[in-house]
């Protein structure tokens, strides 16, 4: 057999081997993709710091949402198990969907912000659980230590008496700390007794909202909050009070 035939034979064998190897690799990759596609993911996962600049306290909050799960665990970036929830009985049978929780909010005098943040380092927090059908459920959320500054409210001033037909809550845009990106604001007005709440979410371009006259009653005391919400989900609250004339 000539050298050319030997070379051609070896080349043919190598070509076949390459095709087989490529096919095997593609099959493995396809299997991994199918497995990933079949693993349900949380439709929403969020973890954040909430700072109350008026009350001078802070805490951690998390939100997750998925279709029908009976177990979920939350892990820190270094793999520490932070929270596990197991649904049993009838709730376990039909499953949980949305879950929101917040930690206690110790005063900054008792637990300074830097110490709280040391307890919850920046990075990706992993969520893992199971659906009521027994499928694995996964998700993740990134926690940042960048917290927006306090909204400076220009009206109403603290304890002001306002016209219930034209009550406007207004504030200056939050631009601190440097580099923070504000996603939007939330305004909450509360009548404590009996409890009634007006709440609205606003884009970052808005810095005022008119409280509907239908919500307010004359001669009544109200609490209100303005929250600056960063694009990393962290939020800072300013609290205040006002009374309506009448």
mmCIF file of C-alpha atoms in Angstrom:
data_model
loop_
_atom_site.group_PDB
_atom_site.id
_atom_site.type_symbol
_atom_site.label_atom_id
_atom_site.label_comp_id
_atom_site.label_asym_id
_atom_site.label_seq_id
_atom_site.Cartn_x
_atom_site.Cartn_y
_atom_site.Cartn_z
ATOM 1 C CA UNK A 1 0.000 0.000 0.000
ATOM 2 C CA UNK A 2 1.413 3.386 -0.967
ATOM 3 C CA UNK A 3 2.232 6.114 1.538
ATOM 4 C CA UNK A 4 -0.536 8.205 0.021
ATOM 5 C CA UNK A 5 -3.053 5.437 0.785
ATOM 6 C CA UNK A 6 -1.751 5.128 4.380
ATOM 7 C CA UNK A 7 -2.112 8.873 4.848
ATOM 8 C CA UNK A 8 -5.601 8.855 3.326
ATOM 9 C CA UNK A 9 -6.676 6.003 5.592
ATOM 10 C CA UNK A 10 -5.338 7.736 8.695
ATOM 11 C CA UNK A 11 -7.032 10.960 7.622
ATOM 12 C CA UNK A 12 -10.334 9.175 7.134
ATOM 13 C CA UNK A 13 -10.087 7.556 10.582
ATOM 14 C CA UNK A 14 -9.222 10.903 12.149
ATOM 15 C CA UNK A 15 -12.141 12.549 10.402
ATOM 16 C CA UNK A 16 -14.555 9.893 11.660
ATOM 17 C CA UNK A 17 -13.180 10.236 15.206
ATOM 18 C CA UNK A 18 -13.549 13.982 15.034
ATOM 19 C CA UNK A 19 -17.158 13.669 13.896
ATOM 20 C CA UNK A 20 -17.909 11.199 16.703
ATOM 21 C CA UNK A 21 -16.265 13.430 19.296
ATOM 22 C CA UNK A 22 -18.147 16.464 18.022
ATOM 23 C CA UNK A 23 -21.420 14.550 18.072
ATOM 24 C CA UNK A 24 -20.798 13.336 21.623
ATOM 25 C CA UNK A 25 -19.928 16.845 22.822
ATOM 26 C CA UNK A 26 -23.039 18.226 21.149
ATOM 27 C CA UNK A 27 -25.157 15.546 22.796
ATOM 28 C CA UNK A 28 -23.741 16.356 26.243
ATOM 29 C CA UNK A 29 -24.265 20.088 25.690
ATOM 30 C CA UNK A 30 -27.795 19.445 24.468
ATOM 31 C CA UNK A 31 -28.531 17.312 27.540
ATOM 32 C CA UNK A 32 -27.235 20.071 29.826
ATOM 33 C CA UNK A 33 -29.346 22.644 27.978
ATOM 34 C CA UNK A 34 -32.442 20.467 28.210
ATOM 35 C CA UNK A 35 -31.846 19.902 31.930
ATOM 36 C CA UNK A 36 -31.424 23.647 32.496
ATOM 37 C CA UNK A 37 -34.516 24.378 30.437
ATOM 38 C CA UNK A 38 -36.521 21.855 32.420
ATOM 39 C CA UNK A 39 -35.433 23.251 35.816
ATOM 40 C CA UNK A 40 -38.062 25.786 36.939
ATOM 41 C CA UNK A 41 -36.714 29.189 37.920
ATOM 42 C CA UNK A 42 -38.152 31.743 40.286
ATOM 43 C CA UNK A 43 -40.111 34.294 38.296
ATOM 44 C CA UNK A 44 -38.876 36.960 40.714
ATOM 45 C CA UNK A 45 -36.084 37.101 43.289
ATOM 46 C CA UNK A 46 -34.896 40.178 45.162
ATOM 47 C CA UNK A 47 -32.822 40.947 48.250
ATOM 48 C CA UNK A 48 -32.230 44.445 49.576
ATOM 49 C CA UNK A 49 -31.424 46.781 52.446
ATOM 50 C CA UNK A 50 -34.056 49.175 53.756
ATOM 51 C CA UNK A 51 -32.803 52.178 55.714
ATOM 52 C CA UNK A 52 -35.199 54.379 57.645
ATOM 53 C CA UNK A 53 -33.322 57.665 57.836
ATOM 54 C CA UNK A 54 -35.919 59.246 60.120
ATOM 55 C CA UNK A 55 -36.219 56.423 62.652
ATOM 56 C CA UNK A 56 -32.508 55.599 62.263
ATOM 57 C CA UNK A 57 -32.908 51.858 61.817
ATOM 58 C CA UNK A 58 -32.217 49.364 59.034
ATOM 59 C CA UNK A 59 -32.907 45.790 58.025
ATOM 60 C CA UNK A 60 -32.765 43.260 55.225
ATOM 61 C CA UNK A 61 -35.689 42.254 53.012
ATOM 62 C CA UNK A 62 -36.230 39.584 50.381
ATOM 63 C CA UNK A 63 -38.934 38.747 47.880
ATOM 64 C CA UNK A 64 -39.391 35.626 45.790
ATOM 65 C CA UNK A 65 -42.121 34.409 43.490
ATOM 66 C CA UNK A 66 -42.670 31.106 41.682
ATOM 67 C CA UNK A 67 -45.463 28.741 40.811
ATOM 68 C CA UNK A 68 -46.417 26.290 43.543
ATOM 69 C CA UNK A 69 -43.423 25.435 45.744
ATOM 70 C CA UNK A 70 -43.308 23.678 49.112
ATOM 71 C CA UNK A 71 -39.686 24.266 50.150
ATOM 72 C CA UNK A 72 -37.214 27.075 49.616
ATOM 73 C CA UNK A 73 -33.756 27.886 50.978
ATOM 74 C CA UNK A 74 -31.741 31.089 50.769
ATOM 75 C CA UNK A 75 -27.934 30.943 50.697
ATOM 76 C CA UNK A 76 -25.406 33.750 51.127
ATOM 77 C CA UNK A 77 -22.639 34.324 48.547
ATOM 78 C CA UNK A 78 -20.296 32.126 50.602
ATOM 79 C CA UNK A 79 -22.848 29.293 50.747
ATOM 80 C CA UNK A 80 -24.181 29.832 54.280
ATOM 81 C CA UNK A 81 -27.816 28.792 54.720
ATOM 82 C CA UNK A 82 -29.677 31.914 55.863
ATOM 83 C CA UNK A 83 -33.296 30.862 55.691
ATOM 84 C CA UNK A 84 -35.322 27.735 55.002
ATOM 85 C CA UNK A 85 -39.084 27.542 54.676
ATOM 86 C CA UNK A 86 -41.008 24.278 54.519
ATOM 87 C CA UNK A 87 -44.710 24.287 53.708
ATOM 88 C CA UNK A 88 -46.610 21.390 55.302
ATOM 89 C CA UNK A 89 -50.187 20.157 55.498
ATOM 90 C CA UNK A 90 -52.713 21.749 53.175
ATOM 91 C CA UNK A 91 -50.349 24.609 52.275
ATOM 92 C CA UNK A 92 -47.707 22.080 51.294
ATOM 93 C CA UNK A 93 -50.261 20.246 49.161
ATOM 94 C CA UNK A 94 -51.268 23.237 47.044
ATOM 95 C CA UNK A 95 -47.942 25.103 47.260
ATOM 96 C CA UNK A 96 -46.762 28.623 48.001
ATOM 97 C CA UNK A 97 -46.225 31.231 45.288
ATOM 98 C CA UNK A 98 -45.109 34.656 46.509
ATOM 99 C CA UNK A 99 -43.106 35.178 49.693
ATOM 100 C CA UNK A 100 -41.906 38.457 51.197
ATOM 101 C CA UNK A 101 -40.007 38.740 54.434
ATOM 102 C CA UNK A 102 -38.101 41.394 56.309
ATOM 103 C CA UNK A 103 -35.749 41.098 59.221
ATOM 104 C CA UNK A 104 -36.067 42.918 62.501
ATOM 105 C CA UNK A 105 -34.837 46.499 62.198
ATOM 106 C CA UNK A 106 -32.541 47.296 65.123
ATOM 107 C CA UNK A 107 -31.603 50.916 65.647
ATOM 108 C CA UNK A 108 -28.346 52.062 64.099
ATOM 109 C CA UNK A 109 -27.176 52.883 67.628
ATOM 110 C CA UNK A 110 -27.436 49.188 68.514
ATOM 111 C CA UNK A 111 -26.362 47.775 65.145
ATOM 112 C CA UNK A 112 -24.507 50.289 62.967
ATOM 113 C CA UNK A 113 -25.092 50.034 59.232
ATOM 114 C CA UNK A 114 -21.563 48.853 58.475
ATOM 115 C CA UNK A 115 -21.987 45.980 60.926
ATOM 116 C CA UNK A 116 -25.342 45.036 59.408
ATOM 117 C CA UNK A 117 -23.778 45.034 55.959
ATOM 118 C CA UNK A 118 -20.902 42.891 57.220
ATOM 119 C CA UNK A 119 -23.509 40.318 58.241
ATOM 120 C CA UNK A 120 -24.920 40.377 54.696
ATOM 121 C CA UNK A 121 -21.996 40.721 52.256
ATOM 122 C CA UNK A 122 -22.393 41.991 48.719
ATOM 123 C CA UNK A 123 -22.798 39.407 46.000
ATOM 124 C CA UNK A 124 -25.148 36.812 44.577
ATOM 125 C CA UNK A 125 -27.603 35.142 46.954
ATOM 126 C CA UNK A 126 -28.856 31.775 45.767
ATOM 127 C CA UNK A 127 -32.412 30.491 46.155
ATOM 128 C CA UNK A 128 -33.095 26.754 45.918
ATOM 129 C CA UNK A 129 -36.199 24.733 46.553
ATOM 130 C CA UNK A 130 -38.712 22.240 45.237
ATOM 131 C CA UNK A 131 -42.090 22.551 43.579
ATOM 132 C CA UNK A 132 -45.119 20.620 44.788
ATOM 133 C CA UNK A 133 -44.466 18.247 41.871
ATOM 134 C CA UNK A 134 -40.997 17.504 43.263
ATOM 135 C CA UNK A 135 -39.030 19.450 40.664
ATOM 136 C CA UNK A 136 -35.938 21.418 41.611
ATOM 137 C CA UNK A 137 -36.486 25.193 41.794
ATOM 138 C CA UNK A 138 -33.631 27.694 41.449
ATOM 139 C CA UNK A 139 -33.026 31.422 41.360
ATOM 140 C CA UNK A 140 -30.642 34.153 42.482
ATOM 141 C CA UNK A 141 -30.507 37.827 43.410
ATOM 142 C CA UNK A 142 -27.608 40.236 43.843
ATOM 143 C CA UNK A 143 -27.246 42.338 46.989
ATOM 144 C CA UNK A 144 -25.427 45.677 46.862
ATOM 145 C CA UNK A 145 -24.104 47.814 49.720
ATOM 146 C CA UNK A 146 -24.883 51.057 47.845
ATOM 147 C CA UNK A 147 -27.872 52.654 49.588
ATOM 148 C CA UNK A 148 -29.585 55.828 48.336
ATOM 149 C CA UNK A 149 -29.616 58.994 50.385
ATOM 150 C CA UNK A 150 -32.674 60.242 52.265
ATOM 151 C CA UNK A 151 -35.291 62.102 50.217
ATOM 152 C CA UNK A 152 -35.402 65.740 51.317
ATOM 153 C CA UNK A 153 -39.117 66.501 51.621
ATOM 154 C CA UNK A 154 -40.072 70.108 50.874
ATOM 155 C CA UNK A 155 -43.800 69.720 51.513
ATOM 156 C CA UNK A 156 -45.626 69.188 53.692
ATOM 157 C CA UNK A 157 -43.293 70.356 56.434
ATOM 158 C CA UNK A 158 -43.310 68.259 59.585
ATOM 159 C CA UNK A 159 -46.616 68.588 61.430
ATOM 160 C CA UNK A 160 -48.066 71.042 58.910
ATOM 161 C CA UNK A 161 -51.801 71.652 58.588
ATOM 162 C CA UNK A 162 -52.801 71.205 54.941
ATOM 163 C CA UNK A 163 -55.863 71.671 52.760
ATOM 164 C CA UNK A 164 -57.342 68.174 52.228
ATOM 165 C CA UNK A 165 -58.414 69.247 48.726
ATOM 166 C CA UNK A 166 -54.895 70.149 47.591
ATOM 167 C CA UNK A 167 -52.334 68.179 49.569
ATOM 168 C CA UNK A 168 -49.071 67.712 47.674
ATOM 169 C CA UNK A 169 -46.120 65.635 48.880
ATOM 170 C CA UNK A 170 -42.949 66.934 47.211
ATOM 171 C CA UNK A 171 -39.235 66.252 47.583
ATOM 172 C CA UNK A 172 -35.891 67.007 45.990
ATOM 173 C CA UNK A 173 -34.308 64.429 43.655
ATOM 174 C CA UNK A 174 -31.971 62.023 45.441
ATOM 175 C CA UNK A 175 -28.470 62.215 43.949
ATOM 176 C CA UNK A 176 -26.351 60.895 46.820
ATOM 177 C CA UNK A 177 -24.159 59.000 47.314
ATOM 178 C CA UNK A 178 -22.214 59.747 44.137
ATOM 179 C CA UNK A 179 -22.915 57.224 41.424
ATOM 180 C CA UNK A 180 -26.236 56.009 42.827
ATOM 181 C CA UNK A 181 -28.941 55.390 40.235
ATOM 182 C CA UNK A 182 -32.505 56.004 41.408
ATOM 183 C CA UNK A 183 -35.074 53.708 39.827
ATOM 184 C CA UNK A 184 -38.063 55.511 41.323
ATOM 185 C CA UNK A 185 -39.883 56.740 44.388
ATOM 186 C CA UNK A 186 -42.730 55.412 46.493
ATOM 187 C CA UNK A 187 -45.098 57.601 48.501
ATOM 188 C CA UNK A 188 -47.270 56.151 51.263
ATOM 189 C CA UNK A 189 -49.869 58.093 53.248
ATOM 190 C CA UNK A 190 -51.468 56.324 56.186
ATOM 191 C CA UNK A 191 -54.471 56.965 58.368
ATOM 192 C CA UNK A 192 -53.647 54.894 61.477
ATOM 193 C CA UNK A 193 -57.163 54.527 62.949
ATOM 194 C CA UNK A 194 -59.049 53.010 61.229
ATOM 195 C CA UNK A 195 -56.192 51.886 59.000
ATOM 196 C CA UNK A 196 -56.387 53.284 55.487
ATOM 197 C CA UNK A 197 -53.417 53.499 53.119
ATOM 198 C CA UNK A 198 -52.724 55.465 49.952
ATOM 199 C CA UNK A 199 -49.627 54.194 48.108
ATOM 200 C CA UNK A 200 -48.161 55.079 44.724
ATOM 201 C CA UNK A 201 -44.993 54.121 42.838
ATOM 202 C CA UNK A 202 -43.432 56.850 40.714
ATOM 203 C CA UNK A 203 -40.607 57.014 38.153
ATOM 204 C CA UNK A 204 -37.317 58.692 39.031
ATOM 205 C CA UNK A 205 -38.327 61.750 36.993
ATOM 206 C CA UNK A 206 -41.213 62.572 39.357
ATOM 207 C CA UNK A 207 -40.634 64.454 42.608
ATOM 208 C CA UNK A 208 -44.176 65.195 43.760
ATOM 209 C CA UNK A 209 -47.605 63.611 44.017
ATOM 210 C CA UNK A 210 -51.026 64.973 44.893
ATOM 211 C CA UNK A 211 -52.859 62.986 47.546
ATOM 212 C CA UNK A 212 -56.416 62.368 46.307
ATOM 213 C CA UNK A 213 -58.981 64.472 48.133
ATOM 214 C CA UNK A 214 -61.188 61.374 48.250
ATOM 215 C CA UNK A 215 -58.622 59.710 50.504
ATOM 216 C CA UNK A 216 -58.267 62.542 53.012
ATOM 217 C CA UNK A 217 -60.697 63.558 55.733
ATOM 218 C CA UNK A 218 -60.846 67.038 57.301
ATOM 219 C CA UNK A 219 -59.423 67.532 60.779
ATOM 220 C CA UNK A 220 -57.401 64.296 60.715
ATOM 221 C CA UNK A 221 -53.775 63.357 61.506
ATOM 222 C CA UNK A 222 -51.792 61.404 58.910
ATOM 223 C CA UNK A 223 -48.402 59.740 58.633
ATOM 224 C CA UNK A 224 -46.513 59.654 55.361
ATOM 225 C CA UNK A 225 -43.360 58.159 53.892
ATOM 226 C CA UNK A 226 -41.276 58.968 50.837
ATOM 227 C CA UNK A 227 -38.980 56.150 49.718
ATOM 228 C CA UNK A 228 -36.058 56.534 47.330
ATOM 229 C CA UNK A 229 -35.570 53.210 45.543
ATOM 230 C CA UNK A 230 -32.244 52.564 43.813
ATOM 231 C CA UNK A 231 -31.895 50.415 40.710
ATOM 232 C CA UNK A 232 -30.111 47.849 42.906
ATOM 233 C CA UNK A 233 -33.411 47.610 44.905
ATOM 234 C CA UNK A 234 -32.035 49.179 48.125
ATOM 235 C CA UNK A 235 -34.307 51.867 49.549
ATOM 236 C CA UNK A 236 -34.240 54.730 52.029
ATOM 237 C CA UNK A 237 -37.273 56.122 53.853
ATOM 238 C CA UNK A 238 -38.156 59.608 55.037
ATOM 239 C CA UNK A 239 -41.069 59.683 57.492
ATOM 240 C CA UNK A 240 -43.289 62.633 58.319
ATOM 241 C CA UNK A 241 -46.690 63.705 59.614
ATOM 242 C CA UNK A 242 -49.313 66.249 58.662
ATOM 243 C CA UNK A 243 -52.862 67.143 59.617
ATOM 244 C CA UNK A 244 -55.738 68.220 57.439
ATOM 245 C CA UNK A 245 -57.622 71.440 58.111
ATOM 246 C CA UNK A 246 -61.195 71.264 59.194
#
